[in-house]
Amino acid sequence: GEYYLVQSRVLMVQGRYTIDKRWPKASVMTGFAVGGAVMRGHRLVFENNDGVAAVLYDGKPILEEFPSSFNDDVISSRFDKTVSSHKRAKNKQGYLFLLPNGVTLAVLQYQSKYIDLTITSPRFPGKWEGHCGNFNGDKTDDTADAMLGRGAKADVEEGDSMFVTHAPNTKSPDLDISDCDPKARQMAEESCDGLDNQNHYDACVFDVCLTGDPELEADEEDLEELAEGWWVHRLVDKPVQVKRGTFLGKVQGLEEFELDL
């Protein structure tokens, strides 16, 4: 389905999720769409279909070749090898989008259908909501239950979708660590060992464990790829630990994912 990652008057980011048959207990992000006042009437859409990325700007393809760049009076973007040093990025490639007013979106594309998205933005005036939280500096009110209570986890209504096409909603169940297979949890704990604090470690174990398919327990490369991918979301300045979903926060001096602006 489609959900709001960031919902405000100035910046609007919608994410598209699906369930991969390799990890049937959890959803993965496959694309996003960007609008709001910061885009000055334009729209940016990114979709990753089984490892093949498509980037549309006002409905027209951009960044089709590697390496390439696209710039106008609103956005500066590029597709090359200097965006990310993350070793699991597809062929060391990544996408970087610089928007007005200091908004940045960085994308890691993987061999399978999912992506990692990191959003950085100043705190603009007005109400903020979405899967990324309400941006008020208080992580205690960005729990899954709190966001559900204020409607932050509601689907994007079809008429409000910023994607070129609208996919039918696919729901995934609420999960907790007790749903995790013991062998997958052991793998997750080993993969996440060495993170800098308990919040990062717990969030990493949950994400890696719940996306591991017990029937594919021998496929360690896939689990490691997921572990490292989720670290991008969790290694943030002020992490927010939620029961389900991703927290996209401000990246500052990370070794796992470094932005080259």
PDB file of C-alpha atoms in Angstrom:
ATOM      1  CA  GLY A   1       0.000   0.000   0.000  1.00  0.00           C
ATOM      2  CA  GLU A   2       0.903   3.685   0.046  1.00  0.00           C
ATOM      3  CA  TYR A   3       1.510   5.645   3.244  1.00  0.00           C
ATOM      4  CA  TYR A   4       2.792   9.060   4.246  1.00  0.00           C
ATOM      5  CA  LEU A   5       6.433   9.111   5.315  1.00  0.00           C
ATOM      6  CA  VAL A   6       6.294  12.884   5.766  1.00  0.00           C
ATOM      7  CA  GLN A   7       3.028  14.822   5.669  1.00  0.00           C
ATOM      8  CA  SER A   8       3.237  18.593   5.982  1.00  0.00           C
ATOM      9  CA  ARG A   9       2.287  21.633   3.957  1.00  0.00           C
ATOM     10  CA  VAL A  10       5.896  22.303   2.957  1.00  0.00           C
ATOM     11  CA  LEU A  11       7.134  18.731   2.342  1.00  0.00           C
ATOM     12  CA  MET A  12       5.071  15.702   1.373  1.00  0.00           C
ATOM     13  CA  VAL A  13       6.660  12.259   0.909  1.00  0.00           C
ATOM     14  CA  GLN A  14       4.589   9.136   0.257  1.00  0.00           C
ATOM     15  CA  GLY A  15       6.100   5.645   0.412  1.00  0.00           C
ATOM     16  CA  ARG A  16       4.943   2.546  -1.419  1.00  0.00           C
ATOM     17  CA  TYR A  17       5.250  -0.777   0.434  1.00  0.00           C
ATOM     18  CA  THR A  18       4.788  -4.358  -0.663  1.00  0.00           C
ATOM     19  CA  ILE A  19       5.353  -7.845   0.761  1.00  0.00           C
ATOM     20  CA  ASP A  20       8.239  -9.792  -0.731  1.00  0.00           C
ATOM     21  CA  LYS A  21       7.665 -13.541  -0.907  1.00  0.00           C
ATOM     22  CA  ARG A  22      11.125 -14.111   0.581  1.00  0.00           C
ATOM     23  CA  TRP A  23      10.135 -12.200   3.733  1.00  0.00           C
ATOM     24  CA  PRO A  24       6.381 -12.764   4.054  1.00  0.00           C
ATOM     25  CA  LYS A  25       6.106 -11.461   7.618  1.00  0.00           C
ATOM     26  CA  ALA A  26       7.096  -7.879   6.872  1.00  0.00           C
ATOM     27  CA  SER A  27       6.683  -5.252   4.184  1.00  0.00           C
ATOM     28  CA  VAL A  28       9.477  -3.562   2.239  1.00  0.00           C
ATOM     29  CA  MET A  29       9.592  -0.146   0.612  1.00  0.00           C
ATOM     30  CA  THR A  30       9.702  -0.201  -3.181  1.00  0.00           C
ATOM     31  CA  GLY A  31       9.209   3.456  -4.055  1.00  0.00           C
ATOM     32  CA  PHE A  32       8.367   6.979  -2.961  1.00  0.00           C
ATOM     33  CA  ALA A  33       6.796  10.157  -4.317  1.00  0.00           C
ATOM     34  CA  VAL A  34       7.611  13.734  -3.321  1.00  0.00           C
ATOM     35  CA  GLY A  35       5.461  16.864  -3.442  1.00  0.00           C
ATOM     36  CA  GLY A  36       4.489  19.785  -1.250  1.00  0.00           C
ATOM     37  CA  ALA A  37       5.320  23.484  -1.402  1.00  0.00           C
ATOM     38  CA  VAL A  38       9.056  22.782  -1.472  1.00  0.00           C
ATOM     39  CA  MET A  39       8.610  21.196  -4.922  1.00  0.00           C
ATOM     40  CA  ARG A  40       6.990  24.371  -6.333  1.00  0.00           C
ATOM     41  CA  GLY A  41       4.321  22.492  -8.242  1.00  0.00           C
ATOM     42  CA  HIS A  42       6.589  19.667  -9.455  1.00  0.00           C
ATOM     43  CA  ARG A  43       6.466  15.978  -8.536  1.00  0.00           C
ATOM     44  CA  LEU A  44       9.248  13.416  -8.103  1.00  0.00           C
ATOM     45  CA  VAL A  45       8.517   9.669  -8.204  1.00  0.00           C
ATOM     46  CA  PHE A  46      11.006   6.828  -7.617  1.00  0.00           C
ATOM     47  CA  GLU A  47      10.072   3.186  -8.180  1.00  0.00           C
ATOM     48  CA  ASN A  48      12.225   0.061  -7.877  1.00  0.00           C
ATOM     49  CA  ASN A  49      10.687  -2.846  -9.776  1.00  0.00           C
ATOM     50  CA  ASP A  50      12.643  -6.051  -9.088  1.00  0.00           C
ATOM     51  CA  GLY A  51      15.941  -4.181  -9.050  1.00  0.00           C
ATOM     52  CA  VAL A  52      15.179  -1.938 -12.040  1.00  0.00           C
ATOM     53  CA  ALA A  53      14.764   1.678 -10.971  1.00  0.00           C
ATOM     54  CA  ALA A  54      12.612   4.289 -12.677  1.00  0.00           C
ATOM     55  CA  VAL A  55      12.766   7.969 -11.724  1.00  0.00           C
ATOM     56  CA  LEU A  56      10.037  10.277 -12.994  1.00  0.00           C
ATOM     57  CA  TYR A  57      10.000  14.061 -12.739  1.00  0.00           C
ATOM     58  CA  ASP A  58       6.620  15.500 -13.672  1.00  0.00           C
ATOM     59  CA  GLY A  59       5.892  12.167 -15.354  1.00  0.00           C
ATOM     60  CA  LYS A  60       9.010  12.195 -17.540  1.00  0.00           C
ATOM     61  CA  PRO A  61      11.953   9.773 -17.022  1.00  0.00           C
ATOM     62  CA  ILE A  62      15.216  11.197 -15.670  1.00  0.00           C
ATOM     63  CA  LEU A  63      18.502   9.625 -14.530  1.00  0.00           C
ATOM     64  CA  GLU A  64      18.063   6.746 -16.972  1.00  0.00           C
ATOM     65  CA  GLU A  65      21.788   6.237 -17.627  1.00  0.00           C
ATOM     66  CA  PHE A  66      24.650   5.517 -15.260  1.00  0.00           C
ATOM     67  CA  PRO A  67      26.200   7.848 -14.355  1.00  0.00           C
ATOM     68  CA  SER A  68      23.869  10.749 -15.010  1.00  0.00           C
ATOM     69  CA  SER A  69      22.510  13.927 -13.488  1.00  0.00           C
ATOM     70  CA  PHE A  70      19.464  16.142 -13.817  1.00  0.00           C
ATOM     71  CA  ASN A  71      19.177  19.744 -12.699  1.00  0.00           C
ATOM     72  CA  ASP A  72      16.653  22.524 -13.067  1.00  0.00           C
ATOM     73  CA  ASP A  73      15.602  25.524 -11.003  1.00  0.00           C
ATOM     74  CA  VAL A  74      13.996  23.263  -8.358  1.00  0.00           C
ATOM     75  CA  ILE A  75      16.012  20.061  -7.935  1.00  0.00           C
ATOM     76  CA  SER A  76      19.591  18.909  -8.342  1.00  0.00           C
ATOM     77  CA  SER A  77      19.910  15.143  -8.719  1.00  0.00           C
ATOM     78  CA  ARG A  78      22.390  12.501  -9.707  1.00  0.00           C
ATOM     79  CA  PHE A  79      22.801   8.745 -10.152  1.00  0.00           C
ATOM     80  CA  ASP A  80      26.394   7.642  -9.638  1.00  0.00           C
ATOM     81  CA  LYS A  81      28.871   5.871  -7.394  1.00  0.00           C
ATOM     82  CA  THR A  82      29.728   8.789  -5.122  1.00  0.00           C
ATOM     83  CA  VAL A  83      26.374   8.957  -3.353  1.00  0.00           C
ATOM     84  CA  SER A  84      26.989   6.057  -0.978  1.00  0.00           C
ATOM     85  CA  SER A  85      29.875   3.953   0.266  1.00  0.00           C
ATOM     86  CA  HIS A  86      27.493   1.316   1.618  1.00  0.00           C
ATOM     87  CA  LYS A  87      28.851  -2.068   0.480  1.00  0.00           C
ATOM     88  CA  ARG A  88      25.392  -3.508  -0.160  1.00  0.00           C
ATOM     89  CA  ALA A  89      24.339  -0.703  -2.515  1.00  0.00           C
ATOM     90  CA  LYS A  90      23.643  -2.116  -5.972  1.00  0.00           C
ATOM     91  CA  ASN A  91      26.959  -1.999  -7.865  1.00  0.00           C
ATOM     92  CA  LYS A  92      27.976   0.745  -5.418  1.00  0.00           C
ATOM     93  CA  GLN A  93      25.365   2.975  -7.030  1.00  0.00           C
ATOM     94  CA  GLY A  94      22.947   5.401  -5.458  1.00  0.00           C
ATOM     95  CA  TYR A  95      20.635   8.327  -6.111  1.00  0.00           C
ATOM     96  CA  LEU A  96      20.813  11.743  -4.490  1.00  0.00           C
ATOM     97  CA  PHE A  97      18.127  14.429  -4.743  1.00  0.00           C
ATOM     98  CA  LEU A  98      18.760  17.947  -3.422  1.00  0.00           C
ATOM     99  CA  LEU A  99      15.555  19.966  -3.083  1.00  0.00           C
ATOM    100  CA  PRO A 100      15.008  23.611  -2.122  1.00  0.00           C
ATOM    101  CA  ASN A 101      15.249  24.776   1.498  1.00  0.00           C
ATOM    102  CA  GLY A 102      17.818  22.158   2.534  1.00  0.00           C
ATOM    103  CA  VAL A 103      15.769  19.002   1.870  1.00  0.00           C
ATOM    104  CA  THR A 104      17.796  15.953   0.800  1.00  0.00           C
ATOM    105  CA  LEU A 105      16.711  12.454  -0.247  1.00  0.00           C
ATOM    106  CA  ALA A 106      19.309   9.699  -0.645  1.00  0.00           C
ATOM    107  CA  VAL A 107      18.385   6.296  -2.066  1.00  0.00           C
ATOM    108  CA  LEU A 108      20.117   2.935  -1.955  1.00  0.00           C
ATOM    109  CA  GLN A 109      18.777   0.480  -4.534  1.00  0.00           C
ATOM    110  CA  TYR A 110      19.222  -3.241  -3.928  1.00  0.00           C
ATOM    111  CA  GLN A 111      19.304  -6.255  -6.236  1.00  0.00           C
ATOM    112  CA  SER A 112      15.817  -7.245  -5.101  1.00  0.00           C
ATOM    113  CA  LYS A 113      12.785  -4.957  -5.189  1.00  0.00           C
ATOM    114  CA  TYR A 114      13.293  -2.941  -2.008  1.00  0.00           C
ATOM    115  CA  ILE A 115      15.093   0.349  -1.392  1.00  0.00           C
ATOM    116  CA  ASP A 116      16.488   2.319   1.531  1.00  0.00           C
ATOM    117  CA  LEU A 117      15.538   5.986   1.688  1.00  0.00           C
ATOM    118  CA  THR A 118      17.127   8.587   3.968  1.00  0.00           C
ATOM    119  CA  ILE A 119      15.414  11.956   4.276  1.00  0.00           C
ATOM    120  CA  THR A 120      17.014  15.046   5.817  1.00  0.00           C
ATOM    121  CA  SER A 121      15.091  18.263   6.285  1.00  0.00           C
ATOM    122  CA  PRO A 122      14.893  21.355   8.464  1.00  0.00           C
ATOM    123  CA  ARG A 123      11.882  21.606  10.761  1.00  0.00           C
ATOM    124  CA  PHE A 124       9.490  23.826   8.834  1.00  0.00           C
ATOM    125  CA  PRO A 125       6.575  25.578  10.586  1.00  0.00           C
ATOM    126  CA  GLY A 126       3.224  23.844  10.758  1.00  0.00           C
ATOM    127  CA  LYS A 127       1.989  20.338  11.462  1.00  0.00           C
ATOM    128  CA  TRP A 128       4.179  17.321  10.609  1.00  0.00           C
ATOM    129  CA  GLU A 129       3.046  13.722  10.562  1.00  0.00           C
ATOM    130  CA  GLY A 130       3.714  10.366   8.905  1.00  0.00           C
ATOM    131  CA  HIS A 131       5.785   7.224   9.421  1.00  0.00           C
ATOM    132  CA  CYS A 132       8.847   9.378  10.124  1.00  0.00           C
ATOM    133  CA  GLY A 133       7.105  10.854  13.158  1.00  0.00           C
ATOM    134  CA  ASN A 134       5.883  14.340  14.009  1.00  0.00           C
ATOM    135  CA  PHE A 135       9.328  15.965  14.175  1.00  0.00           C
ATOM    136  CA  ASN A 136       8.766  17.559  17.582  1.00  0.00           C
ATOM    137  CA  GLY A 137      11.950  16.219  19.181  1.00  0.00           C
ATOM    138  CA  ASP A 138      10.041  13.880  21.516  1.00  0.00           C
ATOM    139  CA  LYS A 139      10.540  10.230  20.546  1.00  0.00           C
ATOM    140  CA  THR A 140       8.057   8.990  23.152  1.00  0.00           C
ATOM    141  CA  ASP A 141       5.063  10.084  21.082  1.00  0.00           C
ATOM    142  CA  ASP A 142       6.279   8.357  17.915  1.00  0.00           C
ATOM    143  CA  THR A 143       5.572   4.804  19.032  1.00  0.00           C
ATOM    144  CA  ALA A 144       3.469   2.601  16.752  1.00  0.00           C
ATOM    145  CA  ASP A 145       0.445   2.923  19.039  1.00  0.00           C
ATOM    146  CA  ALA A 146       0.783   6.703  19.318  1.00  0.00           C
ATOM    147  CA  MET A 147       1.083   7.150  15.563  1.00  0.00           C
ATOM    148  CA  LEU A 148      -1.846   4.828  14.986  1.00  0.00           C
ATOM    149  CA  GLY A 149      -3.944   6.822  17.450  1.00  0.00           C
ATOM    150  CA  ARG A 150      -3.404  10.105  15.643  1.00  0.00           C
ATOM    151  CA  GLY A 151      -3.879   8.567  12.190  1.00  0.00           C
ATOM    152  CA  ALA A 152      -0.247   8.726  11.083  1.00  0.00           C
ATOM    153  CA  LYS A 153      -0.330   5.122   9.849  1.00  0.00           C
ATOM    154  CA  ALA A 154      -3.437   5.474   7.702  1.00  0.00           C
ATOM    155  CA  ASP A 155      -3.273   4.626   4.006  1.00  0.00           C
ATOM    156  CA  VAL A 156      -2.996   7.384   1.441  1.00  0.00           C
ATOM    157  CA  GLU A 157      -6.422   7.819  -0.110  1.00  0.00           C
ATOM    158  CA  GLU A 158      -6.421   6.895  -3.779  1.00  0.00           C
ATOM    159  CA  GLY A 159      -7.344  10.376  -4.902  1.00  0.00           C
ATOM    160  CA  ASP A 160      -4.398  11.814  -2.940  1.00  0.00           C
ATOM    161  CA  SER A 161      -1.720   9.476  -4.313  1.00  0.00           C
ATOM    162  CA  MET A 162       1.265  11.270  -5.815  1.00  0.00           C
ATOM    163  CA  PHE A 163       2.388   8.164  -7.701  1.00  0.00           C
ATOM    164  CA  VAL A 164       1.772   7.899 -11.420  1.00  0.00           C
ATOM    165  CA  THR A 165      -0.202   4.723 -10.815  1.00  0.00           C
ATOM    166  CA  HIS A 166      -1.863   3.531  -7.635  1.00  0.00           C
ATOM    167  CA  ALA A 167      -1.225   0.009  -6.370  1.00  0.00           C
ATOM    168  CA  PRO A 168      -3.948  -1.833  -4.409  1.00  0.00           C
ATOM    169  CA  ASN A 169      -3.339  -1.698  -0.674  1.00  0.00           C
ATOM    170  CA  THR A 170      -1.603  -4.685   0.844  1.00  0.00           C
ATOM    171  CA  LYS A 171      -1.739  -4.965   4.611  1.00  0.00           C
ATOM    172  CA  SER A 172       0.843  -6.663   6.792  1.00  0.00           C
ATOM    173  CA  PRO A 173       0.164  -7.670  10.400  1.00  0.00           C
ATOM    174  CA  ASP A 174       1.544  -5.926  13.465  1.00  0.00           C
ATOM    175  CA  LEU A 175       4.520  -7.924  14.668  1.00  0.00           C
ATOM    176  CA  ASP A 176       6.736  -8.091  17.722  1.00  0.00           C
ATOM    177  CA  ILE A 177       9.951  -9.899  18.570  1.00  0.00           C
ATOM    178  CA  SER A 178       8.042 -12.972  19.823  1.00  0.00           C
ATOM    179  CA  ASP A 179       7.054 -13.657  16.196  1.00  0.00           C
ATOM    180  CA  CYS A 180      10.701 -14.163  15.308  1.00  0.00           C
ATOM    181  CA  ASP A 181      12.084 -17.626  14.566  1.00  0.00           C
ATOM    182  CA  PRO A 182      14.837 -18.493  17.137  1.00  0.00           C
ATOM    183  CA  LYS A 183      17.429 -19.247  14.451  1.00  0.00           C
ATOM    184  CA  ALA A 184      16.633 -16.041  12.600  1.00  0.00           C
ATOM    185  CA  ARG A 185      16.889 -14.116  15.866  1.00  0.00           C
ATOM    186  CA  GLN A 186      20.329 -15.577  16.545  1.00  0.00           C
ATOM    187  CA  MET A 187      21.429 -14.506  13.067  1.00  0.00           C
ATOM    188  CA  ALA A 188      19.986 -11.040  13.669  1.00  0.00           C
ATOM    189  CA  GLU A 189      21.798 -10.669  16.997  1.00  0.00           C
ATOM    190  CA  GLU A 190      25.085 -11.660  15.380  1.00  0.00           C
ATOM    191  CA  SER A 191      24.532  -9.292  12.448  1.00  0.00           C
ATOM    192  CA  CYS A 192      23.700  -6.345  14.700  1.00  0.00           C
ATOM    193  CA  ASP A 193      26.442  -6.947  17.260  1.00  0.00           C
ATOM    194  CA  GLY A 194      28.683  -3.943  17.753  1.00  0.00           C
ATOM    195  CA  LEU A 195      26.161  -1.145  17.301  1.00  0.00           C
ATOM    196  CA  ASP A 196      26.885   1.889  19.424  1.00  0.00           C
ATOM    197  CA  ASN A 197      23.956   1.760  21.863  1.00  0.00           C
ATOM    198  CA  GLN A 198      21.080  -0.419  23.030  1.00  0.00           C
ATOM    199  CA  ASN A 199      18.397   1.467  21.083  1.00  0.00           C
ATOM    200  CA  HIS A 200      20.240   0.938  17.810  1.00  0.00           C
ATOM    201  CA  TYR A 201      20.890  -2.722  18.631  1.00  0.00           C
ATOM    202  CA  ASP A 202      17.283  -3.530  19.617  1.00  0.00           C
ATOM    203  CA  ALA A 203      15.868  -1.822  16.534  1.00  0.00           C
ATOM    204  CA  CYS A 204      18.336  -3.582  14.251  1.00  0.00           C
ATOM    205  CA  VAL A 205      17.602  -7.030  15.749  1.00  0.00           C
ATOM    206  CA  PHE A 206      13.864  -6.501  15.363  1.00  0.00           C
ATOM    207  CA  ASP A 207      14.126  -5.399  11.724  1.00  0.00           C
ATOM    208  CA  VAL A 208      16.557  -8.109  10.648  1.00  0.00           C
ATOM    209  CA  CYS A 209      14.823 -10.882  12.545  1.00  0.00           C
ATOM    210  CA  LEU A 210      11.293 -10.145  11.373  1.00  0.00           C
ATOM    211  CA  THR A 211      12.347  -9.863   7.735  1.00  0.00           C
ATOM    212  CA  GLY A 212      14.113 -13.235   7.780  1.00  0.00           C
ATOM    213  CA  ASP A 213      12.157 -16.154   6.298  1.00  0.00           C
ATOM    214  CA  PRO A 214      12.766 -19.285   8.481  1.00  0.00           C
ATOM    215  CA  GLU A 215      12.570 -21.466   5.378  1.00  0.00           C
ATOM    216  CA  LEU A 216      15.470 -19.549   3.868  1.00  0.00           C
ATOM    217  CA  GLU A 217      17.666 -19.586   6.947  1.00  0.00           C
ATOM    218  CA  ALA A 218      20.692 -20.715   4.925  1.00  0.00           C
ATOM    219  CA  ASP A 219      20.577 -17.584   2.789  1.00  0.00           C
ATOM    220  CA  GLU A 220      22.844 -15.538   5.031  1.00  0.00           C
ATOM    221  CA  GLU A 221      23.679 -13.016   2.305  1.00  0.00           C
ATOM    222  CA  ASP A 222      20.058 -11.860   2.114  1.00  0.00           C
ATOM    223  CA  LEU A 223      19.827 -11.500   5.880  1.00  0.00           C
ATOM    224  CA  GLU A 224      23.107  -9.589   6.013  1.00  0.00           C
ATOM    225  CA  GLU A 225      21.901  -7.312   3.218  1.00  0.00           C
ATOM    226  CA  LEU A 226      18.757  -6.522   5.163  1.00  0.00           C
ATOM    227  CA  ALA A 227      20.694  -5.968   8.372  1.00  0.00           C
ATOM    228  CA  GLU A 228      23.011  -3.449   6.783  1.00  0.00           C
ATOM    229  CA  GLY A 229      20.197  -1.808   4.880  1.00  0.00           C
ATOM    230  CA  TRP A 230      18.140  -1.262   8.029  1.00  0.00           C
ATOM    231  CA  TRP A 231      21.140   0.216   9.828  1.00  0.00           C
ATOM    232  CA  VAL A 232      20.831   3.187   7.496  1.00  0.00           C
ATOM    233  CA  HIS A 233      17.426   3.908   9.026  1.00  0.00           C
ATOM    234  CA  ARG A 234      18.446   3.234  12.601  1.00  0.00           C
ATOM    235  CA  LEU A 235      21.850   4.915  12.900  1.00  0.00           C
ATOM    236  CA  VAL A 236      20.506   8.422  13.243  1.00  0.00           C
ATOM    237  CA  ASP A 237      21.160  11.444  15.401  1.00  0.00           C
ATOM    238  CA  LYS A 238      18.074  10.940  17.585  1.00  0.00           C
ATOM    239  CA  PRO A 239      16.678   7.486  16.796  1.00  0.00           C
ATOM    240  CA  VAL A 240      13.031   6.686  17.310  1.00  0.00           C
ATOM    241  CA  GLN A 241      12.307   3.044  18.043  1.00  0.00           C
ATOM    242  CA  VAL A 242       8.903   2.013  16.696  1.00  0.00           C
ATOM    243  CA  LYS A 243       7.188  -1.348  16.742  1.00  0.00           C
ATOM    244  CA  ARG A 244       6.790  -1.548  12.989  1.00  0.00           C
ATOM    245  CA  GLY A 245       7.958   0.466  10.001  1.00  0.00           C
ATOM    246  CA  THR A 246      10.988   2.613   9.331  1.00  0.00           C
ATOM    247  CA  PHE A 247      12.343   5.739  10.912  1.00  0.00           C
ATOM    248  CA  LEU A 248      14.114   7.982   8.419  1.00  0.00           C
ATOM    249  CA  GLY A 249      16.164  10.523  10.291  1.00  0.00           C
ATOM    250  CA  LYS A 250      19.061  12.870  10.027  1.00  0.00           C
ATOM    251  CA  VAL A 251      22.347  11.228   9.039  1.00  0.00           C
ATOM    252  CA  GLN A 252      25.391  12.661  10.770  1.00  0.00           C
ATOM    253  CA  GLY A 253      28.864  11.213  10.289  1.00  0.00           C
ATOM    254  CA  LEU A 254      27.821   7.614   9.767  1.00  0.00           C
ATOM    255  CA  GLU A 255      30.334   5.053   8.556  1.00  0.00           C
ATOM    256  CA  GLU A 256      27.661   2.762   7.129  1.00  0.00           C
ATOM    257  CA  PHE A 257      26.088   5.441   4.955  1.00  0.00           C
ATOM    258  CA  GLU A 258      27.846   8.670   4.067  1.00  0.00           C
ATOM    259  CA  LEU A 259      26.314  11.363   1.907  1.00  0.00           C
ATOM    260  CA  ASP A 260      28.662  13.033  -0.551  1.00  0.00           C
ATOM    261  CA  LEU A 261      27.054  16.390  -1.263  1.00  0.00           C
TER     262      LEU A 261
END
